[in-house]
Short mmCIF file of C-alpha atoms in Angstrom, two decimals:
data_model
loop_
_atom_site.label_atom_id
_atom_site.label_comp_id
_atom_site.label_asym_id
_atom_site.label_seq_id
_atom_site.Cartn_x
_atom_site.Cartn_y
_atom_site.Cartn_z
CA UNK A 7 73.74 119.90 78.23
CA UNK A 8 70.13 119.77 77.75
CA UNK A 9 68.27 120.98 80.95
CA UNK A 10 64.88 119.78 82.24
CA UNK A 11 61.79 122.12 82.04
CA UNK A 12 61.43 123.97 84.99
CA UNK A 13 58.99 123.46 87.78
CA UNK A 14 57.88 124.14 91.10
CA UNK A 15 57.40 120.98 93.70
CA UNK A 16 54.05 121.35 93.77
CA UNK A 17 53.68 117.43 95.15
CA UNK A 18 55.32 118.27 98.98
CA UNK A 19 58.47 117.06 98.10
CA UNK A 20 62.00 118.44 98.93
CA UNK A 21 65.52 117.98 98.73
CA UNK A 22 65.26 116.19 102.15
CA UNK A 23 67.85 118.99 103.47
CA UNK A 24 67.71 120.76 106.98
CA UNK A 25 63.99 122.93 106.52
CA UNK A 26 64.09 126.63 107.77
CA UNK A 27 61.46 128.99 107.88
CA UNK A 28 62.43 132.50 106.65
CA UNK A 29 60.36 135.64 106.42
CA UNK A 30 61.56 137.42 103.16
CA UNK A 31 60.45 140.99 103.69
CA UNK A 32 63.21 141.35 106.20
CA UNK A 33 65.45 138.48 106.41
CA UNK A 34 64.61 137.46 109.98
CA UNK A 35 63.98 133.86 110.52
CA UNK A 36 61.55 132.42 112.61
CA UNK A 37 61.89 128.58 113.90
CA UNK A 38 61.05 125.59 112.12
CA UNK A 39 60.85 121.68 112.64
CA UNK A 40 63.58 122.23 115.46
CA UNK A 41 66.44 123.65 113.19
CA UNK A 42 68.50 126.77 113.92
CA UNK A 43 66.48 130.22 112.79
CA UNK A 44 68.25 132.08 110.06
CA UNK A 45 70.62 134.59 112.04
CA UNK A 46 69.20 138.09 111.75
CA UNK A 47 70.79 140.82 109.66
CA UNK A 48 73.50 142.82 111.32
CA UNK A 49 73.70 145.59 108.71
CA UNK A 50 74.10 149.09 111.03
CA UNK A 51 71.24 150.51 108.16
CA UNK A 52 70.08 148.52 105.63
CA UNK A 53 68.74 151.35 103.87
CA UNK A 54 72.17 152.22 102.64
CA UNK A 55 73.00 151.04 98.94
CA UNK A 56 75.55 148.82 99.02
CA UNK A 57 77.94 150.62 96.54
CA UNK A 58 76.48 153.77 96.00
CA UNK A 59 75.31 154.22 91.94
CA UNK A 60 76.13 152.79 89.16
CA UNK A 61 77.09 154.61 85.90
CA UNK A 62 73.13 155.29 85.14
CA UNK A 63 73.18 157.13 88.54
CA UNK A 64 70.99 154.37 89.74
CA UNK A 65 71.39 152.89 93.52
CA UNK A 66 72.75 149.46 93.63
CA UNK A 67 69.75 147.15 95.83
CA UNK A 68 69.97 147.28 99.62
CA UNK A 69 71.55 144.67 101.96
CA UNK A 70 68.08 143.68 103.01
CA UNK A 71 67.04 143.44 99.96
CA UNK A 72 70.28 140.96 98.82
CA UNK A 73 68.75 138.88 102.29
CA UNK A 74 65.71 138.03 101.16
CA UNK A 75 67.12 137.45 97.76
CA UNK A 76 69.48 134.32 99.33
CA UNK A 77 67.03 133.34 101.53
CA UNK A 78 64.61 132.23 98.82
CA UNK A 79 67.16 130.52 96.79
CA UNK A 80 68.36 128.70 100.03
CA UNK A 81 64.37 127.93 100.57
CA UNK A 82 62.81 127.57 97.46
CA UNK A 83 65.82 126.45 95.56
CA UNK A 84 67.94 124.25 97.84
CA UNK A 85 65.64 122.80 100.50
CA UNK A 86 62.73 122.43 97.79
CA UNK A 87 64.18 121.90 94.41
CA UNK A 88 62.24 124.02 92.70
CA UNK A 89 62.86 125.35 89.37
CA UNK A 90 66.17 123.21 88.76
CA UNK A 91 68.27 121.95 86.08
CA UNK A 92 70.25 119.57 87.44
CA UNK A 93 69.69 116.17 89.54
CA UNK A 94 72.93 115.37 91.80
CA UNK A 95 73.31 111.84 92.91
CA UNK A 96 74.45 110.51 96.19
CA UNK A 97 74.32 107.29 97.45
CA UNK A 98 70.89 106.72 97.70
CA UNK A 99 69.95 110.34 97.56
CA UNK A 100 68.57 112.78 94.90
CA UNK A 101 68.73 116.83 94.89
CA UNK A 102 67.06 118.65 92.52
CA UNK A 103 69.51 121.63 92.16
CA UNK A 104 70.76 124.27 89.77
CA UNK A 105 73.85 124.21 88.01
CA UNK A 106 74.39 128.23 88.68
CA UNK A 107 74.79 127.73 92.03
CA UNK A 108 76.78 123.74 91.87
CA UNK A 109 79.56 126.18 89.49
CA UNK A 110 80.82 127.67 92.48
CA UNK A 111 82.05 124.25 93.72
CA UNK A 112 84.91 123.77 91.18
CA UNK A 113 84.28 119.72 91.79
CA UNK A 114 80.86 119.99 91.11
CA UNK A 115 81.81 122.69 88.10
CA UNK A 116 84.02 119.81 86.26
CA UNK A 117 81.22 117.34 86.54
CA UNK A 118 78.60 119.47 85.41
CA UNK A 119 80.68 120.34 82.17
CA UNK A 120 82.00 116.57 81.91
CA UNK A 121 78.55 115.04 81.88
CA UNK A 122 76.35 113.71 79.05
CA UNK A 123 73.13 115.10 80.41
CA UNK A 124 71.49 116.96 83.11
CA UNK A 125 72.41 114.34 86.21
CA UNK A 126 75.60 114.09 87.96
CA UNK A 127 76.72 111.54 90.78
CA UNK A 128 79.52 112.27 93.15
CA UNK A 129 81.19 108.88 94.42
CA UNK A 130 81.66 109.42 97.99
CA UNK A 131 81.50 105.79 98.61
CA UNK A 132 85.53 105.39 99.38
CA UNK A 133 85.61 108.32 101.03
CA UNK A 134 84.61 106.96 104.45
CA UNK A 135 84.45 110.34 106.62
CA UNK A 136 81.83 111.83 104.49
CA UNK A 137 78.23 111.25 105.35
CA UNK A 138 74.98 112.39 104.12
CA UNK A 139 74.55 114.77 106.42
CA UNK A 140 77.58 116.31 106.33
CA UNK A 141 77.40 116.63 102.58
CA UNK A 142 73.95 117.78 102.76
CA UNK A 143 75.29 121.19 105.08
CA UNK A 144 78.37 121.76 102.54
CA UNK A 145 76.07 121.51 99.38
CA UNK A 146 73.74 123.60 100.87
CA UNK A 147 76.69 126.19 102.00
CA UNK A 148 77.06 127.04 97.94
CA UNK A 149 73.42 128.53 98.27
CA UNK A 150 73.32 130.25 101.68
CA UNK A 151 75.80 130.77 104.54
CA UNK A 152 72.87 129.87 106.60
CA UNK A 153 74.91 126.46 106.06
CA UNK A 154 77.34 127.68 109.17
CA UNK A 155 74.13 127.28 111.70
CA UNK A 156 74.28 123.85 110.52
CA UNK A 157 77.55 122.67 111.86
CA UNK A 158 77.27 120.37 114.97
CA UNK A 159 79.99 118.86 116.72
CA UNK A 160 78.80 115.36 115.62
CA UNK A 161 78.86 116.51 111.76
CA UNK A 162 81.80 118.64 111.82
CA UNK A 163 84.57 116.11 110.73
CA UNK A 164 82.18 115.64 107.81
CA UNK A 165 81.48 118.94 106.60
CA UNK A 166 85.34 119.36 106.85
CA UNK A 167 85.68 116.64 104.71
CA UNK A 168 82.57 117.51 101.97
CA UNK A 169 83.91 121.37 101.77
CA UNK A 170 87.35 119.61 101.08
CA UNK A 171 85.74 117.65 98.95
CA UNK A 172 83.60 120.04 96.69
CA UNK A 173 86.50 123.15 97.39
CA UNK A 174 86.00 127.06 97.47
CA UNK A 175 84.49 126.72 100.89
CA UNK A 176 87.27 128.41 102.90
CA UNK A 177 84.61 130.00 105.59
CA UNK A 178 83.09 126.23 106.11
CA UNK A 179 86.12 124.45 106.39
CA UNK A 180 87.53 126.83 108.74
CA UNK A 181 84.23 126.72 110.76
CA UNK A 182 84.00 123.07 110.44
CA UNK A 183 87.63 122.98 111.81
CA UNK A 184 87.11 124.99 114.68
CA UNK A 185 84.03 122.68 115.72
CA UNK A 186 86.37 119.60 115.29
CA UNK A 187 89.28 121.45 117.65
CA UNK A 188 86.93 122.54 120.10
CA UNK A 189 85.37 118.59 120.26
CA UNK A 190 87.99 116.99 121.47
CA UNK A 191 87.87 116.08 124.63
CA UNK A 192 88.51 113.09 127.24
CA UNK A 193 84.79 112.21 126.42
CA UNK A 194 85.56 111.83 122.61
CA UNK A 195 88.81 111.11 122.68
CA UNK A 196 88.28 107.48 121.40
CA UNK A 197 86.69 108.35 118.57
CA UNK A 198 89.12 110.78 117.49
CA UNK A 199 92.26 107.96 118.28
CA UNK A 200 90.30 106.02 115.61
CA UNK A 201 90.74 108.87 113.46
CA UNK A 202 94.51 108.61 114.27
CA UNK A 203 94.60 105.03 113.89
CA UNK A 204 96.18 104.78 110.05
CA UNK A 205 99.20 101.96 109.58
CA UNK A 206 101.99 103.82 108.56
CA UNK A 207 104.31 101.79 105.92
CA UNK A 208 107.77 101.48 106.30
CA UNK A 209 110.36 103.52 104.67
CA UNK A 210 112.69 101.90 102.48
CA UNK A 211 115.66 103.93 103.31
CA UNK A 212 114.84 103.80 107.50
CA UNK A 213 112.39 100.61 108.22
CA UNK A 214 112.16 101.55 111.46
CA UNK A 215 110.75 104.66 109.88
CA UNK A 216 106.88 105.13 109.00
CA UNK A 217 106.60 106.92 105.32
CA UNK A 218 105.70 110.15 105.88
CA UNK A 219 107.36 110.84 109.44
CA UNK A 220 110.15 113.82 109.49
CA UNK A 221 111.87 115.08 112.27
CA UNK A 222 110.41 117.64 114.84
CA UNK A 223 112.29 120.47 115.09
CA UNK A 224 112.46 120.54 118.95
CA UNK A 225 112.74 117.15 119.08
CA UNK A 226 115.13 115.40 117.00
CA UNK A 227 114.27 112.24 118.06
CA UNK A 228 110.88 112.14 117.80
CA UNK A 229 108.99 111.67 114.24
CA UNK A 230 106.48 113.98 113.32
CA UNK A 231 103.14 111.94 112.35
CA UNK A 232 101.61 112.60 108.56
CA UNK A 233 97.83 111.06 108.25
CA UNK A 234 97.12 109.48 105.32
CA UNK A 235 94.63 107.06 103.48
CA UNK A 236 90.98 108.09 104.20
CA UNK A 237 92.38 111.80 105.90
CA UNK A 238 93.97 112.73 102.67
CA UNK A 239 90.81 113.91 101.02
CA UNK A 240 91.24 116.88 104.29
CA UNK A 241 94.35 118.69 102.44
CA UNK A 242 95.96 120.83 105.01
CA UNK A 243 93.69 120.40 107.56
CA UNK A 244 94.57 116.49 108.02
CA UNK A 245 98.03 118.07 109.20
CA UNK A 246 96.24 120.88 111.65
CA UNK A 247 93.65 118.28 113.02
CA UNK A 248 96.65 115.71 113.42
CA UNK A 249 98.36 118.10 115.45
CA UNK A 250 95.31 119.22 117.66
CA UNK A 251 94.85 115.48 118.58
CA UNK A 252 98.88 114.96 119.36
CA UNK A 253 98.45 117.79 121.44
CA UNK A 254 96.07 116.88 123.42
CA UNK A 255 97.01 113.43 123.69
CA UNK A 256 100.56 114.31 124.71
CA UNK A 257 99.96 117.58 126.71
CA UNK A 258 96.39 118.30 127.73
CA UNK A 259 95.29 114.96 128.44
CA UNK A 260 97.64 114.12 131.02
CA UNK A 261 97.57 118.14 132.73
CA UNK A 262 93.45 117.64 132.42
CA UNK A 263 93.86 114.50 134.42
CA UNK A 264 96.93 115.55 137.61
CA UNK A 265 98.09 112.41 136.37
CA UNK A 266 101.74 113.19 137.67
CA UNK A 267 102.77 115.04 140.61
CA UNK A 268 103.75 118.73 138.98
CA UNK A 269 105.55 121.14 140.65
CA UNK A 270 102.96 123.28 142.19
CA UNK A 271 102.71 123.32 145.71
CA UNK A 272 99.42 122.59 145.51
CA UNK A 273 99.15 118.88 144.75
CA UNK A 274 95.91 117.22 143.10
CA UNK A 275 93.79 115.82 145.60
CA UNK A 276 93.58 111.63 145.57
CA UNK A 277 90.50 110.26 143.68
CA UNK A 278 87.44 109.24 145.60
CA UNK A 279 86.47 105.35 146.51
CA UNK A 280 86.08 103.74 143.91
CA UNK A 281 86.80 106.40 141.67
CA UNK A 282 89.63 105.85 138.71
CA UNK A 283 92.87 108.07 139.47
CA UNK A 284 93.71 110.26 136.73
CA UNK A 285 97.24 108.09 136.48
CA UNK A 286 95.12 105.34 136.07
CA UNK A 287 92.67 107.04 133.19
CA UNK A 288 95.96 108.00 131.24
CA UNK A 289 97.03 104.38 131.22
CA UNK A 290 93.95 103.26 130.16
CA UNK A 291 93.85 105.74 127.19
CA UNK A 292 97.51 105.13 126.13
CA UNK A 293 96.70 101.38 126.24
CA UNK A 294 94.61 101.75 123.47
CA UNK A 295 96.90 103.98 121.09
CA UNK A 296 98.18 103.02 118.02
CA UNK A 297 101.78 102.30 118.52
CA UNK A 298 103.19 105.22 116.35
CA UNK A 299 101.22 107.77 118.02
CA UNK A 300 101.93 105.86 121.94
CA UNK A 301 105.61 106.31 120.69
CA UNK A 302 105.52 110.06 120.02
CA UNK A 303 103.58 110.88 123.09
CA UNK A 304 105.97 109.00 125.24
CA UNK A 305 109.07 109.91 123.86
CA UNK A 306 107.29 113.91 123.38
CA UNK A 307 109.41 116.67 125.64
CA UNK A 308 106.03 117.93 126.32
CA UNK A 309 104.86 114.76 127.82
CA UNK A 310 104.37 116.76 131.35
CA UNK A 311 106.08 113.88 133.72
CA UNK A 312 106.37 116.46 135.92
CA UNK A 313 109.35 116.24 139.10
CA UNK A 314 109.14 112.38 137.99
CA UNK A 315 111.49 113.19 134.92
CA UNK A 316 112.95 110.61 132.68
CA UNK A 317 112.13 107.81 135.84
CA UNK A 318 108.33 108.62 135.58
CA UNK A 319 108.16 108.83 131.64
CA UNK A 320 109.76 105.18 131.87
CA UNK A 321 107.90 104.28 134.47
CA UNK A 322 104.41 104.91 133.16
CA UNK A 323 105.88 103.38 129.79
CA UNK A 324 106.55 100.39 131.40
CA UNK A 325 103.31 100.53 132.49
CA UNK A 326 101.15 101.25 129.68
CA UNK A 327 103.23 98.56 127.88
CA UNK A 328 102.30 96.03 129.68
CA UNK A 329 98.64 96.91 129.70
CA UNK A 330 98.89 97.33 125.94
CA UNK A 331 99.45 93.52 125.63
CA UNK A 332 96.08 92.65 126.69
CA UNK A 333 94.43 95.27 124.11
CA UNK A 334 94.14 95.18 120.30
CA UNK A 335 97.55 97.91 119.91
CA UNK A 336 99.58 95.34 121.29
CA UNK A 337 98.64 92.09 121.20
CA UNK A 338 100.30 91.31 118.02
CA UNK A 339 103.93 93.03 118.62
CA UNK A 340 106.58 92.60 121.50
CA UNK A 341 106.96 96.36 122.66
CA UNK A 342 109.65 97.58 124.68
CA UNK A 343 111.47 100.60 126.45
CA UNK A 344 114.60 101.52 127.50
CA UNK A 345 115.58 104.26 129.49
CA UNK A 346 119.28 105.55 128.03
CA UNK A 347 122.31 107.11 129.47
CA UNK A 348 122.64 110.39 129.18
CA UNK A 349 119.60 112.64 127.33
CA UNK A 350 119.48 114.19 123.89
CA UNK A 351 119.54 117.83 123.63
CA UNK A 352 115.95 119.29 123.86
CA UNK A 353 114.43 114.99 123.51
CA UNK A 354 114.07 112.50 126.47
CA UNK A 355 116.03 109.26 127.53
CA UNK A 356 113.04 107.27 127.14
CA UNK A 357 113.37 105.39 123.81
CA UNK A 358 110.14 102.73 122.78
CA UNK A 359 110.39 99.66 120.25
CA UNK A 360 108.24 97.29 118.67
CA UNK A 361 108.94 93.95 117.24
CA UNK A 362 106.23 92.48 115.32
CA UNK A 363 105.51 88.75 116.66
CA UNK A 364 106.38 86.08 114.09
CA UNK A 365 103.81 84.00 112.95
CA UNK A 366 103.88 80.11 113.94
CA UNK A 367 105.04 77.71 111.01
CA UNK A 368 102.16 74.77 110.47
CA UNK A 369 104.09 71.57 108.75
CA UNK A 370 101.53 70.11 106.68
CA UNK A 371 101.25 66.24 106.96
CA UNK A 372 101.57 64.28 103.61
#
């Protein structure tokens, strides 16, 4: 692959990435534009040589030193381009980078060696939960952890996705993660049901079944959920995220809220005038599930019902039902539940149904 002269941006131009001032002599960063200083070094004594001598009885270089070394790369070479080899493409972007550094992505690594020439494009165009910006903190991870500083909550399902994406980012992902886990809340909630919202297919040996679903170990009777479509591109953390959210849609949520009487003797106090209850919240929320995830949470053993019991759950099932009809979750499907006799072992007696509506028959006039 034939590589481009190198040069230095000499015209003001730059990668268009996050900019950060850092002072190179000691690797302390001072602020720029608004973004997030370089974190200082925490070396105990950066005098100390890293691995003591090499054969030549020569000192390896000092942490400090190895600082200021990444911190110009990140500078010079990822927020400014200069000196690089290869142009990456993305949407309507274009980095100037350096194929050294793009190696350590094993993504980027195939493309490099794949391509006829010194540009590469990576088609993130069906891969709907990565953004620029997200991309921009994962790329820019491969030169600098300085990357991690990056991570907001509003970015942090993306830079999940681009580390998944690129691979060999372990430390971002699991960053990345932690920012997604720790962002969902009642306030975001919605969005993150929209992450949930995928229509499972049915399984040709169960119909009834989604594809995907298996049974929960402390709940026989209740399918686990597998994500799929546009969350496959998160590997294993689809499955850890997926679980966060069912969590705290079946458990949290409804504790959060005092939405049913618990047994504490300490009950919640009643909401204030013209104030929604917490009950009232939860029904509101649930309305707007998609079915297969209303089902689990319903029909969850750690749906906290409280001294209600089975007659709450089916209570505030009945409930939510009928409020479903007059969203988009259930407009289109004649949902149901039963409360049975008697209770499977470690499940609940609260069972939920859907029957999709059948489409009226037009008789065309000759």
């Amino acid at each position: 692959m034939e590589a481009p002269s190198p040069h230095y941006g000499t015209n003001g131009t730059t990668n268009g990435v996050p900019h950060i001032h850092v002072n190179g002599l000691n690797g302390v960063a001072g602020p720029s534009k608004g973004y997030p200083p370089t974190p200082p070094s925490t070396h105990p004594d950066t005098s100390t040589p890293v691995n003591g001598s090499n054969t030549n009885g020569l000192h390896y270089t000092s942490l400090s030193h190895n600082d200021a070394i990444v911190n110009h790369i990140y500078t010079a070479g990822f927020q400014h381009g200069n000196y690089s080899d290869t142009l990456l493409h993305i949407l309507n972007h274009q980095y100037r980078l350096h194929a050294i550094i793009l190696s350590r992505s094993p993504y980027l690594a195939h493309l490099i060696n794949t391509a006829g020439s010194n540009s590469i494009h990576v088609p993130i165009e069906s891969e709907p939960l990565i953004t620029e910006e997200g991309f921009a903190v994962a790329l820019g991870y491969l030169y600098s952890s300085i990357s991690l500083r990056l991570i907001t909550p509003q970015n942090a399902l993306s830079v999940l996705a681009s580390a998944c994406l690129l691979g060999g980012m372990e430390d971002l992902c699991a960053h990345a993660y932690e920012a997604c886990k720790e962002h969902i809340t009642l306030e975001t909630i919605n969005d993150w049901i929209q992450f949930m919202d995928v229509p499972p297919p049915s399984s040709p040996s169960n119909p009834s079944t989604p594809v995907g679903m298996s049974p929960v170990a402390t709940s026989p009777s209740t399918p686990a959920l597998e994500l799929i479509g546009p969350t496959a591109i998160l590997g294993p953390y689809a499955r850890r995220l997926r679980d966060d959210i069912l969590g705290f849609i079946v458990s949290t949520l409804p504790q959060t809220l005092q939405a049913f009487p618990s047994y504490s003797h300490h009950p919640s106090k009643p909401p204030a005038a013209n104030t929604e209850s917490g009950y009232d919240t939860l029904l509101r929320i649930y309305s707007t599930l998609p079915f297969h995830v209303f089902k689990h949470a319903v029909e969850s053993p750690g749906f906290p019902v409280g001294i209600g019991g089975d007659q709450a759950r089916f209570r505030f099932a009945k409930e939510a039902i009928a409020a479903r009809k007059k969203t988009k979750a259930g407009r289109d499907a004649e949902e149901s539940v039963v409360l049975a006799f008697g209770k499977a072992e470690g499940g609940s007696a609260v069972h939920v149904t859907r029957k999709m509506k059948k489409r009226p028959l037009w008789k065309v006039a000759k």
